């Protein structure tokens, strides 16, 4: 299908999009062809395999049950997906081949967009992701010192001191940290692509009734 | 010489420069030739996808598109960082599976005059390429100084074995390729039941408690089996186990002192290259005692202190633009 045709297909249905269930919304907002979220049989293998399981308010299995039950606010305020370390154990073991790790990313994006992440017990985590993104949009590459500095000063002033005297100093002494960012050559090109991608994503959500 | 397109990624530029140096140092003797992706950008790590889906995929795909332009004879792309490998291979797999996503991403790329054909650039992890393309036998032939007496815990972490979006080159839970590689080098491979468990990823930035516990589990497991060193294949794993080892000791009252070395550094040592050529001296937990065990001189240029000895310049908030 061409790009225009695929966009048209989305927009022709836009005028009549009915209110989505929470499950439909997360399915449509997840990349890949089919994340198989509706295939969960509540076996609990994912939660049992998760290294962060004990620290999560709700296990991945429970999150699936809550999504099915349309408990949108409770889900989006949870710390579950912020404590996901992307280890893919759950996905490797799930008997239904549900793309669980991708769900965690989708919930992160929704919680940020809708502001629920501020009410989560892991409310620092979104800033770390957002500051990382800011640096990459600005330079094309990640910038560890700038990111750590901005993040720690906002959330862990003590962490910033630790950075400056402990591990950060160790890293700097061994030439493992840049004091200034590195930029790619064709930054304009990257930024044009990013601006367009942001717009396409926004239109896709608006037309698909995805919050 | 077998040709590959090389995607180093942000970590290898600086924090994991020892990985980059050692990867490049062993390439020629192993018959590999790299052409770096010109003007590559960050792969997005695990952060970008948490903020904007379309941007995250466009960001990763720009790298695939750049690599596609450099293809001359069906070369494959090699990424030494597990997170870069995961993002590049996953992105390609999802673009191939979803023409809708591919169409939208290409529309975004077009704003920068670029295009990517899903499936054209096949990304593999460096470990996969070394054990399966070069092969154990060819490596064994190059071993001049076997790592006898060095007790190695082979650490895979998560992303190279799970979930395997393009290739499944090893078992997702109990991989063995790095074990076999270390044995090929003459090393003694210790049992390491947690070898495919998580290093904590970015948790070190988000929750000290959770991260230090995950790191402690791994260090304890390696220490329990008497490992002299942990061999790693990922800059994030190296950083977490190396740079936070002292923090684990402080917070949990442990006393670990285990150097975390890149598997390419160990290959290089076995081939008889010097510690200097292989980026030694950048590790926080000093590798010199382990090197002494196998009769290798510590690096000369290591431990060069910077002029400001007390502290980094006190961090300030970067100006908002
Ligand atoms: S392992 Fe898969 S099927 Fe089982 S509860 Fe988790 S998501 Fe559902
Ligand atoms: S990918 Fe995330 S949710 Fe799945 S097991 Fe790992 S930490 Fe848990």
Short mmCIF file of C-alpha atoms and ligand atoms in Angstrom, two decimals:
data_model
loop_
_atom_site.label_atom_id
_atom_site.label_comp_id
_atom_site.label_asym_id
_atom_site.label_seq_id
_atom_site.Cartn_x
_atom_site.Cartn_y
_atom_site.Cartn_z
CA UNK A 1 0.00 0.00 0.00
CA UNK A 2 1.32 3.47 -0.73
CA UNK A 3 1.75 6.02 2.01
CA UNK A 4 -1.10 8.18 0.82
CA UNK A 5 -3.45 5.23 0.49
CA UNK A 6 -2.67 4.08 3.99
CA UNK A 7 -3.24 7.55 5.38
CA UNK A 8 -6.47 7.90 3.46
CA UNK A 9 -7.70 4.64 4.86
CA UNK A 10 -7.20 5.99 8.35
CA UNK A 11 -8.83 9.32 7.58
CA UNK A 12 -11.89 7.91 5.81
CA UNK A 13 -12.83 6.10 8.99
CA UNK A 14 -11.94 9.11 11.15
CA UNK A 15 -15.26 10.90 11.08
CA UNK A 16 -17.08 7.92 12.45
CA UNK A 17 -14.60 6.48 14.94
CA UNK A 18 -16.59 5.19 17.87
CA UNK A 19 -15.17 5.54 21.39
CA UNK A 20 -12.48 2.92 21.62
CA UNK A 21 -12.21 0.52 24.50
CA UNK A 22 -8.95 0.89 26.36
CA UNK A 23 -7.81 -2.45 24.94
CA UNK A 24 -8.47 -1.36 21.35
CA UNK A 25 -6.65 1.89 21.97
CA UNK A 26 -3.49 0.25 23.25
CA UNK A 27 -3.54 -2.31 20.44
CA UNK A 28 -3.78 0.41 17.81
CA UNK A 29 -1.07 2.50 19.42
CA UNK A 30 1.45 -0.36 19.41
CA UNK A 31 3.82 -0.82 16.45
CA UNK A 32 4.23 -4.03 14.48
CA UNK A 33 1.48 -5.92 12.71
CA UNK A 34 -0.32 -7.53 15.65
CA UNK A 35 0.73 -7.28 19.29
CA UNK A 36 -1.72 -10.10 20.24
CA UNK A 37 -2.85 -8.26 23.38
CA UNK A 38 -6.32 -9.80 23.23
CA UNK A 39 -4.78 -13.27 23.30
CA UNK A 40 -3.73 -13.15 26.98
CA UNK A 41 -5.05 -16.17 28.88
CA UNK A 42 -4.03 -14.86 32.32
CA UNK A 43 -1.56 -17.67 32.98
CA UNK A 44 0.78 -15.43 35.02
CA UNK A 45 4.01 -16.61 33.37
CA UNK A 46 5.00 -13.03 32.60
CA UNK A 47 4.75 -11.77 36.18
CA UNK A 48 6.58 -14.83 37.48
CA UNK A 49 9.43 -14.20 35.03
CA UNK A 50 9.76 -10.48 35.62
CA UNK A 51 12.85 -9.26 37.53
CA UNK A 52 10.93 -6.14 38.57
CA UNK A 53 7.78 -8.09 39.46
CA UNK A 54 8.17 -7.76 43.24
CA UNK A 55 8.47 -3.96 42.95
CA UNK A 56 5.52 -3.48 40.62
CA UNK A 57 2.13 -2.41 41.96
CA UNK A 58 0.43 -4.73 39.47
CA UNK A 59 2.11 -7.61 37.65
CA UNK A 60 2.04 -7.62 33.86
CA UNK A 61 -0.68 -10.30 34.01
CA UNK A 62 -2.82 -8.06 36.20
CA UNK A 63 -2.27 -5.12 33.91
CA UNK A 64 -3.74 -7.16 31.05
CA UNK A 65 -6.78 -8.02 33.19
CA UNK A 66 -7.22 -4.36 34.16
CA UNK A 67 -6.96 -3.22 30.54
CA UNK A 68 -9.63 -5.75 29.54
CA UNK A 69 -11.76 -4.35 32.35
CA UNK A 70 -11.29 -0.82 30.97
CA UNK A 71 -9.63 0.39 34.19
CA UNK A 72 -7.80 3.09 32.31
CA UNK A 73 -6.91 5.49 35.12
CA UNK A 74 -5.69 2.82 37.51
CA UNK A 75 -3.53 1.32 34.78
CA UNK A 76 -2.01 4.61 33.63
CA UNK A 77 -1.15 5.67 37.20
CA UNK A 78 0.62 2.39 37.95
CA UNK A 79 4.38 2.11 38.36
CA UNK A 80 4.41 -1.26 36.52
CA UNK A 81 5.62 -0.11 33.12
CA UNK A 82 8.08 2.44 34.54
CA UNK A 83 9.77 -0.39 36.44
CA UNK A 84 9.95 -2.54 33.32
CA UNK A 85 13.64 -2.95 32.42
CA UNK A 86 12.97 -4.25 28.87
CA UNK A 87 14.50 -7.66 29.53
CA UNK A 88 12.03 -9.49 27.26
CA UNK A 89 11.83 -12.48 29.62
CA UNK A 90 8.04 -12.25 29.62
CA UNK A 91 7.86 -12.18 25.83
CA UNK A 92 10.24 -15.11 25.45
CA UNK A 93 8.11 -17.21 27.79
CA UNK A 94 4.52 -16.14 27.11
CA UNK A 95 2.65 -19.19 25.75
CA UNK A 96 0.42 -16.87 23.71
CA UNK A 97 3.27 -14.86 22.19
CA UNK A 98 1.79 -11.63 23.47
CA UNK A 99 4.08 -8.63 22.83
CA UNK A 100 4.19 -7.70 26.51
CA UNK A 101 7.29 -5.50 26.41
CA UNK A 102 5.71 -3.40 23.65
CA UNK A 103 2.64 -2.92 25.82
CA UNK A 104 4.87 -1.45 28.53
CA UNK A 105 6.18 1.16 26.06
CA UNK A 106 2.68 1.97 24.83
CA UNK A 107 1.51 2.54 28.41
CA UNK A 108 4.51 4.77 29.10
CA UNK A 109 3.63 6.97 26.13
CA UNK A 110 -0.01 7.17 27.12
CA UNK A 111 0.79 7.95 30.75
CA UNK A 112 3.09 10.79 29.63
CA UNK A 113 0.61 12.21 27.07
CA UNK A 114 -2.29 12.13 29.47
CA UNK A 115 -0.30 13.36 32.48
CA UNK A 116 -1.02 10.32 34.67
CA UNK A 117 2.70 9.63 35.01
CA UNK A 118 2.92 12.48 37.54
CA UNK A 119 0.68 10.51 39.88
CA UNK A 120 2.72 7.32 39.65
CA UNK A 121 5.06 6.29 42.43
CA UNK A 122 7.79 6.17 39.75
CA UNK A 123 7.20 9.77 38.73
CA UNK A 124 10.90 10.55 38.08
CA UNK A 125 11.22 7.97 35.33
CA UNK A 126 9.32 9.85 32.60
CA UNK A 127 11.66 12.83 32.91
CA UNK A 128 14.65 10.61 32.32
CA UNK A 129 13.11 9.40 29.05
CA UNK A 130 12.03 12.90 28.03
CA UNK A 131 15.43 14.48 28.72
CA UNK A 132 17.09 11.69 26.75
CA UNK A 133 14.79 12.40 23.82
CA UNK A 134 15.46 16.15 24.04
CA UNK A 135 19.22 15.60 23.79
CA UNK A 136 18.91 13.27 20.81
CA UNK A 137 16.60 15.70 19.01
CA UNK A 138 19.10 18.47 19.62
CA UNK A 139 22.36 16.67 18.76
CA UNK A 140 21.43 13.43 16.99
CA UNK A 141 23.37 11.46 19.59
CA UNK A 142 22.89 10.89 23.27
CA UNK A 143 24.77 13.09 25.73
CA UNK A 144 25.25 11.31 29.02
CA UNK A 145 26.65 14.12 31.14
CA UNK A 146 24.05 16.66 30.06
CA UNK A 147 21.24 14.18 30.58
CA UNK A 148 22.45 13.00 33.98
CA UNK A 149 23.05 16.55 35.14
CA UNK A 150 19.65 17.84 34.15
CA UNK A 151 17.87 14.80 35.54
CA UNK A 152 19.73 14.56 38.82
CA UNK A 153 19.54 18.27 39.57
CA UNK A 154 15.81 18.13 39.18
CA UNK A 155 15.18 14.90 41.07
CA UNK A 156 18.17 13.91 43.15
CA UNK A 157 20.37 16.85 44.13
CA UNK A 158 22.40 14.40 46.19
CA UNK A 159 22.74 12.17 43.17
CA UNK A 160 24.19 15.14 41.29
CA UNK A 161 26.86 15.59 43.95
CA UNK A 162 27.59 11.85 43.81
CA UNK A 163 27.90 12.16 40.04
CA UNK A 164 30.36 15.04 40.39
CA UNK A 165 32.56 13.38 42.99
CA UNK A 166 32.12 9.62 42.75
CA UNK A 167 31.22 7.59 39.73
CA UNK A 168 31.06 10.58 37.38
CA UNK A 169 34.60 11.54 38.30
CA UNK A 170 35.77 7.95 37.84
CA UNK A 171 34.23 7.94 34.39
CA UNK A 172 35.71 11.30 33.44
CA UNK A 173 39.20 10.36 34.64
CA UNK A 174 39.15 7.28 32.48
CA UNK A 175 38.02 9.26 29.47
CA UNK A 176 34.62 7.63 29.47
CA UNK A 177 32.46 10.75 29.59
CA UNK A 178 32.18 13.70 27.22
CA UNK A 179 31.96 17.20 28.68
CA UNK A 180 30.38 18.50 25.51
CA UNK A 181 27.85 16.80 23.24
CA UNK A 182 28.70 15.28 19.87
CA UNK A 183 26.56 16.36 16.96
CA UNK A 184 25.79 14.52 13.77
CA UNK A 185 26.63 16.34 10.51
CA UNK A 186 23.18 16.34 8.98
CA UNK A 187 21.23 17.57 11.98
CA UNK A 188 18.80 19.59 9.84
CA UNK A 189 17.83 16.48 7.94
CA UNK A 190 17.24 14.51 11.13
CA UNK A 191 15.18 17.30 12.65
CA UNK A 192 13.03 17.58 9.53
CA UNK A 193 12.38 13.84 9.69
CA UNK A 194 11.55 14.02 13.38
CA UNK A 195 9.14 16.92 12.92
CA UNK A 196 7.32 15.06 10.18
CA UNK A 197 7.22 11.84 12.22
CA UNK A 198 5.74 13.69 15.17
CA UNK A 199 3.03 15.12 12.95
CA UNK A 200 2.19 11.75 11.36
CA UNK A 201 1.93 10.19 14.81
CA UNK A 202 -0.33 12.97 16.05
CA UNK A 203 -2.64 12.72 13.04
CA UNK A 204 -2.77 8.95 13.40
CA UNK A 205 -3.90 9.26 17.01
CA UNK A 206 -6.47 11.96 16.28
CA UNK A 207 -7.97 10.04 13.41
CA UNK A 208 -7.93 6.75 15.28
CA UNK A 209 -9.60 8.10 18.42
CA UNK A 210 -6.48 7.31 20.45
CA UNK A 211 -5.84 9.52 23.44
CA UNK B 1 38.11 -10.21 4.03
CA UNK B 2 34.42 -10.36 4.77
CA UNK B 3 32.78 -6.95 4.61
CA UNK B 4 30.27 -5.57 7.08
CA UNK B 5 28.56 -2.28 7.66
CA UNK B 6 29.40 -1.09 11.16
CA UNK B 7 27.01 0.69 13.50
CA UNK B 8 28.98 1.63 16.65
CA UNK B 9 26.26 3.55 18.52
CA UNK B 10 26.62 6.33 21.08
CA UNK B 11 28.08 4.22 23.90
CA UNK B 12 30.99 2.97 21.85
CA UNK B 13 31.96 6.52 20.97
CA UNK B 14 32.87 7.36 24.53
CA UNK B 15 31.75 5.40 27.59
CA UNK B 16 32.48 2.04 25.91
CA UNK B 17 35.43 3.14 23.79
CA UNK B 18 37.33 0.08 25.06
CA UNK B 19 34.71 -2.05 23.31
CA UNK B 20 35.14 -0.07 20.10
CA UNK B 21 38.96 -0.20 20.26
CA UNK B 22 39.07 -3.93 20.91
CA UNK B 23 36.42 -4.67 18.25
CA UNK B 24 38.42 -2.81 15.64
CA UNK B 25 41.75 -4.28 16.82
CA UNK B 26 40.63 -7.88 16.31
CA UNK B 27 38.72 -7.27 13.06
CA UNK B 28 41.55 -7.63 10.58
CA UNK B 29 43.16 -10.72 12.11
CA UNK B 30 39.70 -12.34 12.08
CA UNK B 31 39.23 -11.45 8.42
CA UNK B 32 36.55 -8.83 8.95
CA UNK B 33 36.35 -5.43 7.32
CA UNK B 34 34.06 -2.69 8.57
CA UNK B 35 32.58 0.30 6.85
CA UNK B 36 31.01 2.62 9.42
CA UNK B 37 27.52 3.98 8.75
CA UNK B 38 28.16 7.55 7.66
CA UNK B 39 26.56 10.14 9.96
CA UNK B 40 24.61 7.55 11.98
CA UNK B 41 22.39 8.85 14.79
CA UNK B 42 21.38 7.46 18.19
CA UNK B 43 19.32 4.24 17.94
CA UNK B 44 16.87 5.59 20.53
CA UNK B 45 17.92 3.22 23.35
CA UNK B 46 14.90 2.21 25.43
CA UNK B 47 13.92 5.84 26.03
CA UNK B 48 12.66 7.17 22.72
CA UNK B 49 9.92 4.59 22.31
CA UNK B 50 8.65 5.56 25.77
CA UNK B 51 7.94 9.07 24.50
CA UNK B 52 6.99 9.03 20.81
CA UNK B 53 6.37 5.92 18.74
CA UNK B 54 6.58 7.42 15.25
CA UNK B 55 9.68 9.45 16.06
CA UNK B 56 11.35 6.44 17.66
CA UNK B 57 10.85 4.32 14.55
CA UNK B 58 11.86 7.14 12.21
CA UNK B 59 15.02 7.73 14.26
CA UNK B 60 16.07 4.09 14.08
CA UNK B 61 15.08 3.78 10.43
CA UNK B 62 17.26 6.74 9.40
CA UNK B 63 20.22 4.53 10.35
CA UNK B 64 18.88 1.63 8.29
CA UNK B 65 18.33 4.00 5.35
CA UNK B 66 21.90 5.32 5.61
CA UNK B 67 23.19 1.75 5.70
CA UNK B 68 21.04 0.84 2.70
CA UNK B 69 22.72 3.63 0.71
CA UNK B 70 26.11 2.12 1.54
CA UNK B 71 25.27 -1.44 0.48
CA UNK B 72 27.37 -2.63 -2.40
CA UNK B 73 27.11 -6.38 -2.26
CA UNK B 74 24.47 -7.50 0.22
CA UNK B 75 26.62 -6.82 3.28
CA UNK B 76 25.05 -7.21 6.69
CA UNK B 77 25.20 -4.63 9.46
CA UNK B 78 26.98 -5.39 12.72
CA UNK B 79 26.14 -3.71 16.03
CA UNK B 80 28.29 -4.44 19.10
CA UNK B 81 25.80 -2.85 21.53
CA UNK B 82 22.90 -5.08 22.52
CA UNK B 83 20.41 -2.21 22.68
CA UNK B 84 21.40 -0.89 19.25
CA UNK B 85 21.23 -4.42 17.85
CA UNK B 86 17.79 -4.93 19.37
CA UNK B 87 16.41 -1.62 18.10
CA UNK B 88 17.78 -1.94 14.58
CA UNK B 89 16.70 -5.55 14.10
CA UNK B 90 13.32 -5.04 15.76
CA UNK B 91 12.60 -1.93 13.73
CA UNK B 92 13.41 -3.75 10.49
CA UNK B 93 11.24 -6.73 11.53
CA UNK B 94 8.27 -4.50 12.41
CA UNK B 95 8.58 -2.41 9.25
CA UNK B 96 8.63 -5.61 7.22
CA UNK B 97 5.60 -7.01 9.06
CA UNK B 98 3.58 -3.81 8.84
CA UNK B 99 3.35 -2.02 5.47
CA UNK B 100 1.23 0.62 7.20
CA UNK B 101 4.02 1.49 9.65
CA UNK B 102 6.63 1.30 6.87
CA UNK B 103 4.58 3.69 4.73
CA UNK B 104 4.28 6.25 7.49
CA UNK B 105 7.95 6.00 8.46
CA UNK B 106 8.99 6.45 4.85
CA UNK B 107 6.75 9.48 4.62
CA UNK B 108 8.65 10.95 7.58
CA UNK B 109 12.03 10.00 6.07
CA UNK B 110 11.00 11.69 2.82
CA UNK B 111 11.00 15.00 4.71
CA UNK B 112 14.78 14.50 4.86
CA UNK B 113 15.06 13.13 1.33
CA UNK B 114 15.50 9.55 2.51
CA UNK B 115 13.87 6.16 2.03
CA UNK B 116 14.29 2.67 3.48
CA UNK B 117 13.23 -0.61 1.92
CA UNK B 118 12.16 -2.93 4.77
CA UNK B 119 14.29 -6.06 4.94
CA UNK B 120 17.20 -4.64 2.95
CA UNK B 121 19.64 -4.18 5.83
CA UNK B 122 20.02 -7.20 8.05
CA UNK B 123 21.43 -6.27 11.47
CA UNK B 124 23.30 -8.79 13.59
CA UNK B 125 25.04 -8.62 16.94
CA UNK B 126 28.83 -8.80 16.97
CA UNK B 127 28.85 -12.01 19.06
CA UNK B 128 26.65 -13.76 16.48
CA UNK B 129 28.93 -12.67 13.65
CA UNK B 130 32.12 -13.69 15.44
CA UNK B 131 30.98 -17.17 16.49
CA UNK B 132 28.95 -17.98 13.36
CA UNK B 133 30.70 -16.18 10.48
CA UNK B 134 34.30 -16.28 11.68
CA UNK B 135 33.70 -19.49 13.64
CA UNK B 136 35.37 -21.21 16.57
CA UNK B 137 37.91 -23.07 14.43
CA UNK B 138 39.24 -19.98 12.70
CA UNK B 139 39.47 -18.23 16.06
CA UNK B 140 41.27 -21.20 17.64
CA UNK B 141 43.91 -20.94 14.90
CA UNK B 142 44.62 -17.35 15.93
CA UNK B 143 45.08 -18.09 19.64
CA UNK B 144 48.70 -17.42 20.58
CA UNK B 145 48.39 -16.81 24.32
CA UNK B 146 45.61 -19.03 25.65
CA UNK B 147 43.74 -17.66 28.65
CA UNK B 148 44.56 -20.73 30.78
CA UNK B 149 43.89 -20.12 34.48
CA UNK B 150 41.53 -17.24 33.87
CA UNK B 151 38.12 -18.04 35.37
CA UNK B 152 35.52 -16.35 33.20
CA UNK B 153 31.81 -15.84 33.85
CA UNK B 154 30.21 -15.37 30.40
CA UNK B 155 27.49 -12.74 30.65
CA UNK B 156 24.91 -12.37 27.87
CA UNK B 157 22.31 -10.09 29.43
CA UNK B 158 18.96 -9.84 27.73
CA UNK B 159 18.67 -8.32 24.34
CA UNK B 160 20.93 -10.39 22.13
CA UNK B 161 19.17 -13.64 22.95
CA UNK B 162 15.63 -12.42 23.62
CA UNK B 163 13.32 -12.28 21.83
CA UNK B 164 15.23 -12.62 18.52
CA UNK B 165 13.23 -10.47 16.13
CA UNK B 166 15.31 -11.43 13.08
CA UNK B 167 17.64 -14.27 14.09
CA UNK B 168 17.57 -16.66 17.00
CA UNK B 169 21.25 -17.54 17.12
CA UNK B 170 21.29 -18.92 20.65
CA UNK B 171 18.98 -20.16 23.38
CA UNK B 172 16.91 -17.28 24.84
CA UNK B 173 17.35 -18.44 28.44
CA UNK B 174 20.45 -20.59 28.56
CA UNK B 175 22.74 -19.45 25.77
CA UNK B 176 26.12 -21.13 25.25
CA UNK B 177 27.86 -19.38 22.32
CA UNK B 178 29.93 -17.06 24.52
CA UNK B 179 30.81 -20.00 26.82
CA UNK B 180 32.16 -21.91 23.84
CA UNK B 181 34.01 -18.88 22.55
CA UNK B 182 35.74 -18.34 25.92
CA UNK B 183 36.72 -22.04 25.99
CA UNK B 184 38.10 -21.68 22.48
CA UNK B 185 40.38 -18.97 23.87
CA UNK B 186 41.63 -21.43 26.50
CA UNK B 187 39.76 -19.79 29.37
CA UNK B 188 38.08 -21.66 32.20
CA UNK B 189 34.35 -21.02 31.98
CA UNK B 190 32.62 -21.02 35.36
CA UNK B 191 28.99 -21.93 35.88
CA UNK B 192 26.98 -18.74 35.76
CA UNK B 193 23.29 -19.57 36.10
CA UNK B 194 22.30 -15.90 35.87
CA UNK B 195 24.14 -15.38 32.61
CA UNK B 196 21.08 -14.21 30.69
CA UNK B 197 19.50 -12.15 33.48
CA UNK B 198 19.05 -8.39 33.35
CA UNK B 199 21.77 -5.91 34.42
CA UNK B 200 19.09 -3.41 35.43
CA UNK B 201 19.24 -1.38 32.22
CA UNK B 202 18.41 2.26 32.92
CA UNK B 203 17.12 1.45 36.43
CA UNK B 204 20.37 2.81 37.90
CA UNK B 205 18.98 6.23 36.98
CA UNK B 206 15.49 5.64 38.30
CA UNK B 207 15.65 3.55 41.43
CA UNK B 208 18.93 2.87 43.26
CA UNK B 209 17.35 0.17 45.32
CA UNK B 210 15.98 -1.91 42.46
CA UNK B 211 19.06 -1.43 40.29
CA UNK B 212 21.65 -2.22 42.94
CA UNK B 213 19.77 -5.40 43.86
CA UNK B 214 19.72 -6.60 40.26
CA UNK B 215 23.43 -5.84 39.90
CA UNK B 216 24.21 -7.50 43.22
CA UNK B 217 22.43 -10.71 42.15
CA UNK B 218 24.72 -10.97 39.13
CA UNK B 219 27.94 -10.10 40.95
CA UNK B 220 27.10 -12.53 43.75
CA UNK B 221 26.40 -15.30 41.27
CA UNK B 222 29.75 -14.73 39.51
CA UNK B 223 31.61 -14.44 42.83
CA UNK B 224 29.99 -17.60 44.20
CA UNK B 225 31.43 -19.58 41.30
CA UNK B 226 34.87 -18.04 41.71
CA UNK B 227 35.00 -15.92 38.56
CA UNK B 228 38.11 -13.77 38.07
CA UNK B 229 36.36 -11.68 35.44
CA UNK B 230 32.94 -11.29 33.85
CA UNK B 231 32.95 -11.26 30.04
CA UNK B 232 30.29 -8.98 28.63
CA UNK B 233 28.90 -8.24 25.16
CA UNK B 234 27.04 -4.99 25.89
CA UNK B 235 28.10 -1.46 26.97
CA UNK B 236 25.08 -1.06 29.25
CA UNK B 237 25.82 -4.32 31.08
CA UNK B 238 29.48 -3.30 31.37
CA UNK B 239 28.59 0.12 32.73
CA UNK B 240 26.13 -1.16 35.31
CA UNK B 241 28.33 -3.96 36.65
CA UNK B 242 31.58 -1.95 36.54
CA UNK B 243 30.68 1.63 37.45
CA UNK B 244 28.12 0.67 40.10
CA UNK B 245 30.12 -2.14 41.70
CA UNK B 246 31.51 0.18 44.39
CA UNK B 247 27.99 1.50 45.05
CA UNK B 248 26.74 -2.06 45.51
CA UNK B 249 29.57 -2.73 47.96
CA UNK B 250 28.72 0.43 49.90
CA UNK B 251 24.97 -0.04 49.93
CA UNK B 252 24.85 -3.77 50.57
CA UNK B 253 28.02 -4.30 52.58
CA UNK B 254 29.57 -6.59 49.98
CA UNK B 255 33.18 -6.67 48.87
CA UNK B 256 33.23 -7.47 45.16
CA UNK B 257 36.22 -6.69 43.05
CA UNK B 258 35.43 -8.29 39.70
CA UNK B 259 36.60 -6.60 36.50
CA UNK B 260 33.99 -6.49 33.75
CA UNK B 261 35.66 -7.01 30.38
CA UNK B 262 34.38 -6.94 26.83
CA UNK B 263 34.57 -10.33 25.10
CA UNK B 264 36.49 -8.64 22.30
CA UNK B 265 39.18 -7.62 24.81
CA UNK B 266 39.56 -11.26 25.84
CA UNK B 267 39.74 -12.42 22.21
CA UNK B 268 42.44 -9.80 21.62
CA UNK B 269 44.48 -10.92 24.65
CA UNK B 270 44.34 -14.53 23.49
CA UNK B 271 45.51 -13.44 20.04
CA UNK B 272 48.53 -11.84 21.70
CA UNK B 273 47.55 -8.17 21.32
CA UNK B 274 48.66 -5.79 24.05
CA UNK B 275 46.47 -4.38 26.80
CA UNK B 276 46.97 -0.90 25.33
CA UNK B 277 45.64 -1.84 21.92
CA UNK B 278 42.54 -3.34 23.51
CA UNK B 279 41.41 -0.36 25.53
CA UNK B 280 42.37 -1.71 28.95
CA UNK B 281 42.67 0.84 31.72
CA UNK B 282 39.26 2.37 31.12
CA UNK B 283 37.52 -0.04 33.45
CA UNK B 284 36.65 1.27 36.92
CA UNK B 285 37.33 -2.06 38.63
CA UNK B 286 41.01 -2.53 37.78
CA UNK B 287 41.72 -5.47 35.46
CA UNK B 288 45.48 -5.50 36.20
CA UNK B 289 45.35 -8.41 38.72
CA UNK B 290 43.40 -10.53 36.25
CA UNK B 291 45.84 -9.61 33.48
CA UNK B 292 48.76 -10.57 35.73
CA UNK B 293 47.22 -14.02 36.16
CA UNK B 294 47.64 -14.69 32.46
CA UNK B 295 50.99 -12.93 32.22
CA UNK B 296 49.80 -9.79 30.45
CA UNK B 297 51.38 -6.45 31.28
CA UNK B 298 48.94 -3.78 32.45
CA UNK B 299 48.30 -0.93 30.02
CA UNK B 300 50.84 1.90 29.98
CA UNK B 301 48.63 4.83 29.35
CA UNK B 302 45.97 3.87 31.86
CA UNK B 303 44.95 5.79 34.93
CA UNK B 304 45.95 9.14 33.63
CA UNK B 305 44.33 11.50 36.11
CA UNK B 306 42.82 14.70 34.86
CA UNK B 307 44.13 18.05 36.07
CA UNK B 308 41.07 18.68 38.24
CA UNK B 309 41.46 15.95 40.79
CA UNK B 310 38.77 16.74 43.29
CA UNK B 311 35.59 16.84 41.31
CA UNK B 312 33.87 17.38 38.04
CA UNK B 313 32.96 20.98 37.39
CA UNK B 314 29.86 21.37 39.52
CA UNK B 315 26.94 20.51 37.25
CA UNK B 316 24.68 23.29 36.12
CA UNK B 317 21.33 23.14 34.45
CA UNK B 318 21.88 23.17 30.68
CA UNK B 319 20.32 26.25 29.16
CA UNK B 320 16.94 25.64 27.55
CA UNK B 321 16.78 26.53 23.91
S1 LIG C 1 2.45 -14.82 29.96
FE1 LIG C 1 1.22 -14.11 28.21
S2 LIG C 1 -0.74 -15.23 28.36
FE2 LIG C 1 0.32 -15.46 30.34
S3 LIG C 1 -0.53 -13.78 31.61
FE3 LIG C 1 1.33 -13.00 30.65
S4 LIG C 1 0.63 -12.00 28.75
FE4 LIG C 1 -1.04 -13.31 29.48
S1 LIG C 2 10.29 -6.98 29.70
FE1 LIG C 2 9.56 -5.71 31.39
S2 LIG C 2 7.60 -6.63 32.00
FE2 LIG C 2 8.68 -8.16 30.74
S3 LIG C 2 9.76 -9.45 32.25
FE3 LIG C 2 11.19 -7.83 31.59
S4 LIG C 2 10.94 -6.17 33.09
FE4 LIG C 2 9.16 -7.54 33.30
#
